[in-house]
């Protein structure tokens, strides 16, 4: 089971799927505009997504 299919099929951990969407959204945005607050949000999203991947891989 891949990381993304695990996210999609997990009902108990729906809140863990949100950081992934933030990563994809802000990664695209950050190529144009890099404010410090956006970098912090991306960093937090990446960390939580990596933690999720470690738990469910």
PDB file of N, CA and C in Angstrom:
ATOM      1  N   UNK A   1       0.840  -1.194   0.000  1.00  0.00           N
ATOM      2  CA  UNK A   1       0.000   0.000   0.000  1.00  0.00           C
ATOM      3  C   UNK A   1       0.882   1.255   0.000  1.00  0.00           C
ATOM      4  N   UNK A   2       0.613   2.140  -0.924  1.00  0.00           N
ATOM      5  CA  UNK A   2       1.438   3.335  -1.013  1.00  0.00           C
ATOM      6  C   UNK A   2       1.022   4.355   0.032  1.00  0.00           C
ATOM      7  N   UNK A   3       1.866   5.364   0.188  1.00  0.00           N
ATOM      8  CA  UNK A   3       1.593   6.414   1.169  1.00  0.00           C
ATOM      9  C   UNK A   3       0.261   7.111   0.876  1.00  0.00           C
ATOM     10  N   UNK A   4       0.009   7.410  -0.399  1.00  0.00           N
ATOM     11  CA  UNK A   4      -1.194   8.172  -0.727  1.00  0.00           C
ATOM     12  C   UNK A   4      -2.453   7.313  -0.639  1.00  0.00           C
ATOM     13  N   UNK A   5      -2.361   6.047  -1.018  1.00  0.00           N
ATOM     14  CA  UNK A   5      -3.548   5.209  -0.894  1.00  0.00           C
ATOM     15  C   UNK A   5      -3.851   4.947   0.575  1.00  0.00           C
ATOM     16  N   UNK A   6      -2.817   4.893   1.406  1.00  0.00           N
ATOM     17  CA  UNK A   6      -3.041   4.755   2.846  1.00  0.00           C
ATOM     18  C   UNK A   6      -3.768   5.984   3.377  1.00  0.00           C
ATOM     19  N   UNK A   7      -3.387   7.167   2.881  1.00  0.00           N
ATOM     20  CA  UNK A   7      -4.067   8.391   3.313  1.00  0.00           C
ATOM     21  C   UNK A   7      -5.523   8.365   2.878  1.00  0.00           C
ATOM     22  N   UNK A   8      -5.755   7.950   1.636  1.00  0.00           N
ATOM     23  CA  UNK A   8      -7.113   8.000   1.100  1.00  0.00           C
ATOM     24  C   UNK A   8      -8.025   6.990   1.782  1.00  0.00           C
ATOM     25  N   UNK A   9      -7.478   5.834   2.183  1.00  0.00           N
ATOM     26  CA  UNK A   9      -8.327   4.782   2.728  1.00  0.00           C
ATOM     27  C   UNK A   9      -8.464   4.882   4.239  1.00  0.00           C
ATOM     28  N   UNK A  10      -7.698   5.764   4.862  1.00  0.00           N
ATOM     29  CA  UNK A  10      -7.731   5.853   6.318  1.00  0.00           C
ATOM     30  C   UNK A  10      -8.840   6.785   6.773  1.00  0.00           C
ATOM     31  N   UNK A  11      -9.856   6.222   7.429  1.00  0.00           N
ATOM     32  CA  UNK A  11     -10.944   7.053   7.945  1.00  0.00           C
ATOM     33  C   UNK A  11     -10.593   7.640   9.300  1.00  0.00           C
ATOM     34  N   UNK A  12      -9.869   6.881  10.110  1.00  0.00           N
ATOM     35  CA  UNK A  12      -9.559   7.312  11.474  1.00  0.00           C
ATOM     36  C   UNK A  12      -8.535   8.430  11.482  1.00  0.00           C
ATOM     37  N   UNK A  13      -7.795   8.581  10.375  1.00  0.00           N
ATOM     38  CA  UNK A  13      -6.727   9.577  10.352  1.00  0.00           C
ATOM     39  C   UNK A  13      -6.926  10.564   9.212  1.00  0.00           C
ATOM     40  N   UNK A  14      -8.173  11.003   9.042  1.00  0.00           N
ATOM     41  CA  UNK A  14      -8.461  11.968   7.988  1.00  0.00           C
ATOM     42  C   UNK A  14      -7.668  13.257   8.192  1.00  0.00           C
ATOM     43  N   UNK A  15      -7.475  13.648   9.450  1.00  0.00           N
ATOM     44  CA  UNK A  15      -6.773  14.905   9.705  1.00  0.00           C
ATOM     45  C   UNK A  15      -5.327  14.818   9.247  1.00  0.00           C
ATOM     46  N   UNK A  16      -4.772  13.618   9.115  1.00  0.00           N
ATOM     47  CA  UNK A  16      -3.387  13.489   8.664  1.00  0.00           C
ATOM     48  C   UNK A  16      -3.252  13.696   7.161  1.00  0.00           C
ATOM     49  N   UNK A  17      -4.376  13.668   6.454  1.00  0.00           N
ATOM     50  CA  UNK A  17      -4.310  13.845   5.007  1.00  0.00           C
ATOM     51  C   UNK A  17      -4.169  15.320   4.640  1.00  0.00           C
ATOM     52  N   UNK A  18      -4.564  16.206   5.547  1.00  0.00           N
ATOM     53  CA  UNK A  18      -4.528  17.636   5.240  1.00  0.00           C
ATOM     54  C   UNK A  18      -3.113  18.168   4.985  1.00  0.00           C
ATOM     55  N   UNK A  19      -2.104  17.789   5.795  1.00  0.00           N
ATOM     56  CA  UNK A  19      -0.758  18.310   5.531  1.00  0.00           C
ATOM     57  C   UNK A  19      -0.256  17.997   4.122  1.00  0.00           C
ATOM     58  N   UNK A  20      -0.633  16.846   3.581  1.00  0.00           N
ATOM     59  CA  UNK A  20      -0.173  16.495   2.237  1.00  0.00           C
ATOM     60  C   UNK A  20      -0.707  17.493   1.220  1.00  0.00           C
ATOM     61  N   UNK A  21      -1.985  17.850   1.360  1.00  0.00           N
ATOM     62  CA  UNK A  21      -2.557  18.840   0.451  1.00  0.00           C
ATOM     63  C   UNK A  21      -1.848  20.170   0.612  1.00  0.00           C
ATOM     64  N   UNK A  22      -1.521  20.531   1.856  1.00  0.00           N
ATOM     65  CA  UNK A  22      -0.811  21.793   2.085  1.00  0.00           C
ATOM     66  C   UNK A  22       0.566  21.761   1.438  1.00  0.00           C
ATOM     67  N   UNK A  23       1.246  20.623   1.533  1.00  0.00           N
ATOM     68  CA  UNK A  23       2.572  20.516   0.922  1.00  0.00           C
ATOM     69  C   UNK A  23       2.468  20.772  -0.579  1.00  0.00           C
ATOM     70  N   UNK A  24       1.549  20.091  -1.237  1.00  0.00           N
ATOM     71  CA  UNK A  24       1.433  20.221  -2.685  1.00  0.00           C
ATOM     72  C   UNK A  24       1.055  21.644  -3.062  1.00  0.00           C
ATOM     73  N   UNK A  25       0.139  22.250  -2.284  1.00  0.00           N
ATOM     74  CA  UNK A  25      -0.300  23.611  -2.591  1.00  0.00           C
ATOM     75  C   UNK A  25       0.821  24.613  -2.357  1.00  0.00           C
ATOM     76  N   UNK A  26       1.456  24.546  -1.185  1.00  0.00           N
ATOM     77  CA  UNK A  26       2.446  25.569  -0.859  1.00  0.00           C
ATOM     78  C   UNK A  26       3.746  25.360  -1.624  1.00  0.00           C
ATOM     79  N   UNK A  27       4.068  24.124  -1.959  1.00  0.00           N
ATOM     80  CA  UNK A  27       5.282  23.902  -2.738  1.00  0.00           C
ATOM     81  C   UNK A  27       5.184  24.617  -4.080  1.00  0.00           C
ATOM     82  N   UNK A  28       3.997  24.563  -4.677  1.00  0.00           N
ATOM     83  CA  UNK A  28       3.786  25.275  -5.933  1.00  0.00           C
ATOM     84  C   UNK A  28       3.865  26.786  -5.715  1.00  0.00           C
ATOM     85  N   UNK A  29       3.226  27.255  -4.636  1.00  0.00           N
ATOM     86  CA  UNK A  29       3.222  28.696  -4.357  1.00  0.00           C
ATOM     87  C   UNK A  29       4.625  29.216  -4.074  1.00  0.00           C
ATOM     88  N   UNK A  30       5.417  28.424  -3.356  1.00  0.00           N
ATOM     89  CA  UNK A  30       6.714  28.899  -2.896  1.00  0.00           C
ATOM     90  C   UNK A  30       7.697  29.073  -4.044  1.00  0.00           C
ATOM     91  N   UNK A  31       7.409  28.495  -5.198  1.00  0.00           N
ATOM     92  CA  UNK A  31       8.284  28.717  -6.333  1.00  0.00           C
ATOM     93  C   UNK A  31       8.173  30.155  -6.825  1.00  0.00           C
ATOM     94  N   UNK A  32       7.062  30.822  -6.485  1.00  0.00           N
ATOM     95  CA  UNK A  32       6.875  32.203  -6.896  1.00  0.00           C
ATOM     96  C   UNK A  32       7.121  33.167  -5.746  1.00  0.00           C
ATOM     97  N   UNK A  33       6.526  32.856  -4.603  1.00  0.00           N
ATOM     98  CA  UNK A  33       6.577  33.789  -3.479  1.00  0.00           C
ATOM     99  C   UNK A  33       7.004  33.040  -2.223  1.00  0.00           C
ATOM    100  N   UNK A  34       8.040  33.531  -1.562  1.00  0.00           N
ATOM    101  CA  UNK A  34       8.560  32.830  -0.392  1.00  0.00           C
ATOM    102  C   UNK A  34       8.529  33.749   0.825  1.00  0.00           C
ATOM    103  N   UNK A  35       7.403  33.742   1.510  1.00  0.00           N
ATOM    104  CA  UNK A  35       7.338  34.492   2.749  1.00  0.00           C
ATOM    105  C   UNK A  35       7.701  33.565   3.908  1.00  0.00           C
ATOM    106  N   UNK A  36       8.144  34.149   5.013  1.00  0.00           N
ATOM    107  CA  UNK A  36       8.606  33.330   6.135  1.00  0.00           C
ATOM    108  C   UNK A  36       7.470  32.518   6.734  1.00  0.00           C
ATOM    109  N   UNK A  37       6.276  33.093   6.800  1.00  0.00           N
ATOM    110  CA  UNK A  37       5.161  32.363   7.385  1.00  0.00           C
ATOM    111  C   UNK A  37       4.792  31.155   6.528  1.00  0.00           C
ATOM    112  N   UNK A  38       4.882  31.308   5.211  1.00  0.00           N
ATOM    113  CA  UNK A  38       4.590  30.165   4.342  1.00  0.00           C
ATOM    114  C   UNK A  38       5.623  29.071   4.534  1.00  0.00           C
ATOM    115  N   UNK A  39       6.903  29.458   4.671  1.00  0.00           N
ATOM    116  CA  UNK A  39       7.937  28.449   4.862  1.00  0.00           C
ATOM    117  C   UNK A  39       7.692  27.667   6.138  1.00  0.00           C
ATOM    118  N   UNK A  40       7.278  28.377   7.195  1.00  0.00           N
ATOM    119  CA  UNK A  40       7.011  27.695   8.461  1.00  0.00           C
ATOM    120  C   UNK A  40       5.865  26.707   8.307  1.00  0.00           C
ATOM    121  N   UNK A  41       4.805  27.119   7.599  1.00  0.00           N
ATOM    122  CA  UNK A  41       3.654  26.221   7.416  1.00  0.00           C
ATOM    123  C   UNK A  41       4.055  24.997   6.600  1.00  0.00           C
ATOM    124  N   UNK A  42       4.869  25.206   5.581  1.00  0.00           N
ATOM    125  CA  UNK A  42       5.310  24.081   4.759  1.00  0.00           C
ATOM    126  C   UNK A  42       6.162  23.130   5.592  1.00  0.00           C
ATOM    127  N   UNK A  43       7.056  23.693   6.388  1.00  0.00           N
ATOM    128  CA  UNK A  43       7.929  22.856   7.212  1.00  0.00           C
ATOM    129  C   UNK A  43       7.100  22.000   8.163  1.00  0.00           C
ATOM    130  N   UNK A  44       6.095  22.626   8.794  1.00  0.00           N
ATOM    131  CA  UNK A  44       5.261  21.879   9.729  1.00  0.00           C
ATOM    132  C   UNK A  44       4.478  20.791   8.995  1.00  0.00           C
ATOM    133  N   UNK A  45       3.987  21.101   7.801  1.00  0.00           N
ATOM    134  CA  UNK A  45       3.231  20.120   7.027  1.00  0.00           C
ATOM    135  C   UNK A  45       4.125  18.948   6.614  1.00  0.00           C
ATOM    136  N   UNK A  46       5.345  19.261   6.198  1.00  0.00           N
ATOM    137  CA  UNK A  46       6.275  18.209   5.797  1.00  0.00           C
ATOM    138  C   UNK A  46       6.586  17.302   6.978  1.00  0.00           C
ATOM    139  N   UNK A  47       6.844  17.899   8.145  1.00  0.00           N
ATOM    140  CA  UNK A  47       7.173  17.099   9.323  1.00  0.00           C
ATOM    141  C   UNK A  47       6.031  16.171   9.699  1.00  0.00           C
ATOM    142  N   UNK A  48       4.801  16.676   9.691  1.00  0.00           N
ATOM    143  CA  UNK A  48       3.674  15.839  10.082  1.00  0.00           C
ATOM    144  C   UNK A  48       3.422  14.749   9.046  1.00  0.00           C
ATOM    145  N   UNK A  49       3.649  15.056   7.769  1.00  0.00           N
ATOM    146  CA  UNK A  49       3.461  14.037   6.731  1.00  0.00           C
ATOM    147  C   UNK A  49       4.518  12.938   6.867  1.00  0.00           C
ATOM    148  N   UNK A  50       5.740  13.337   7.174  1.00  0.00           N
ATOM    149  CA  UNK A  50       6.793  12.333   7.355  1.00  0.00           C
ATOM    150  C   UNK A  50       6.512  11.470   8.569  1.00  0.00           C
ATOM    151  N   UNK A  51       6.001  12.065   9.624  1.00  0.00           N
ATOM    152  CA  UNK A  51       5.641  11.291  10.813  1.00  0.00           C
ATOM    153  C   UNK A  51       4.540  10.295  10.481  1.00  0.00           C
ATOM    154  N   UNK A  52       3.566  10.738   9.680  1.00  0.00           N
ATOM    155  CA  UNK A  52       2.489   9.845   9.260  1.00  0.00           C
ATOM    156  C   UNK A  52       3.051   8.685   8.445  1.00  0.00           C
ATOM    157  N   UNK A  53       3.978   8.998   7.541  1.00  0.00           N
ATOM    158  CA  UNK A  53       4.554   7.954   6.691  1.00  0.00           C
ATOM    159  C   UNK A  53       5.314   6.935   7.533  1.00  0.00           C
ATOM    160  N   UNK A  54       6.025   7.408   8.552  1.00  0.00           N
ATOM    161  CA  UNK A  54       6.757   6.471   9.417  1.00  0.00           C
ATOM    162  C   UNK A  54       5.797   5.569  10.175  1.00  0.00           C
ATOM    163  N   UNK A  55       4.646   6.141  10.614  1.00  0.00           N
ATOM    164  CA  UNK A  55       3.708   5.344  11.395  1.00  0.00           C
ATOM    165  C   UNK A  55       3.011   4.283  10.551  1.00  0.00           C
ATOM    166  N   UNK A  56       2.708   4.578   9.294  1.00  0.00           N
ATOM    167  CA  UNK A  56       1.824   3.702   8.523  1.00  0.00           C
ATOM    168  C   UNK A  56       2.492   3.047   7.326  1.00  0.00           C
ATOM    169  N   UNK A  57       3.802   3.127   7.241  1.00  0.00           N
ATOM    170  CA  UNK A  57       4.458   2.499   6.100  1.00  0.00           C
ATOM    171  C   UNK A  57       4.737   1.027   6.401  1.00  0.00           C
TER     172      UNK A  57
END
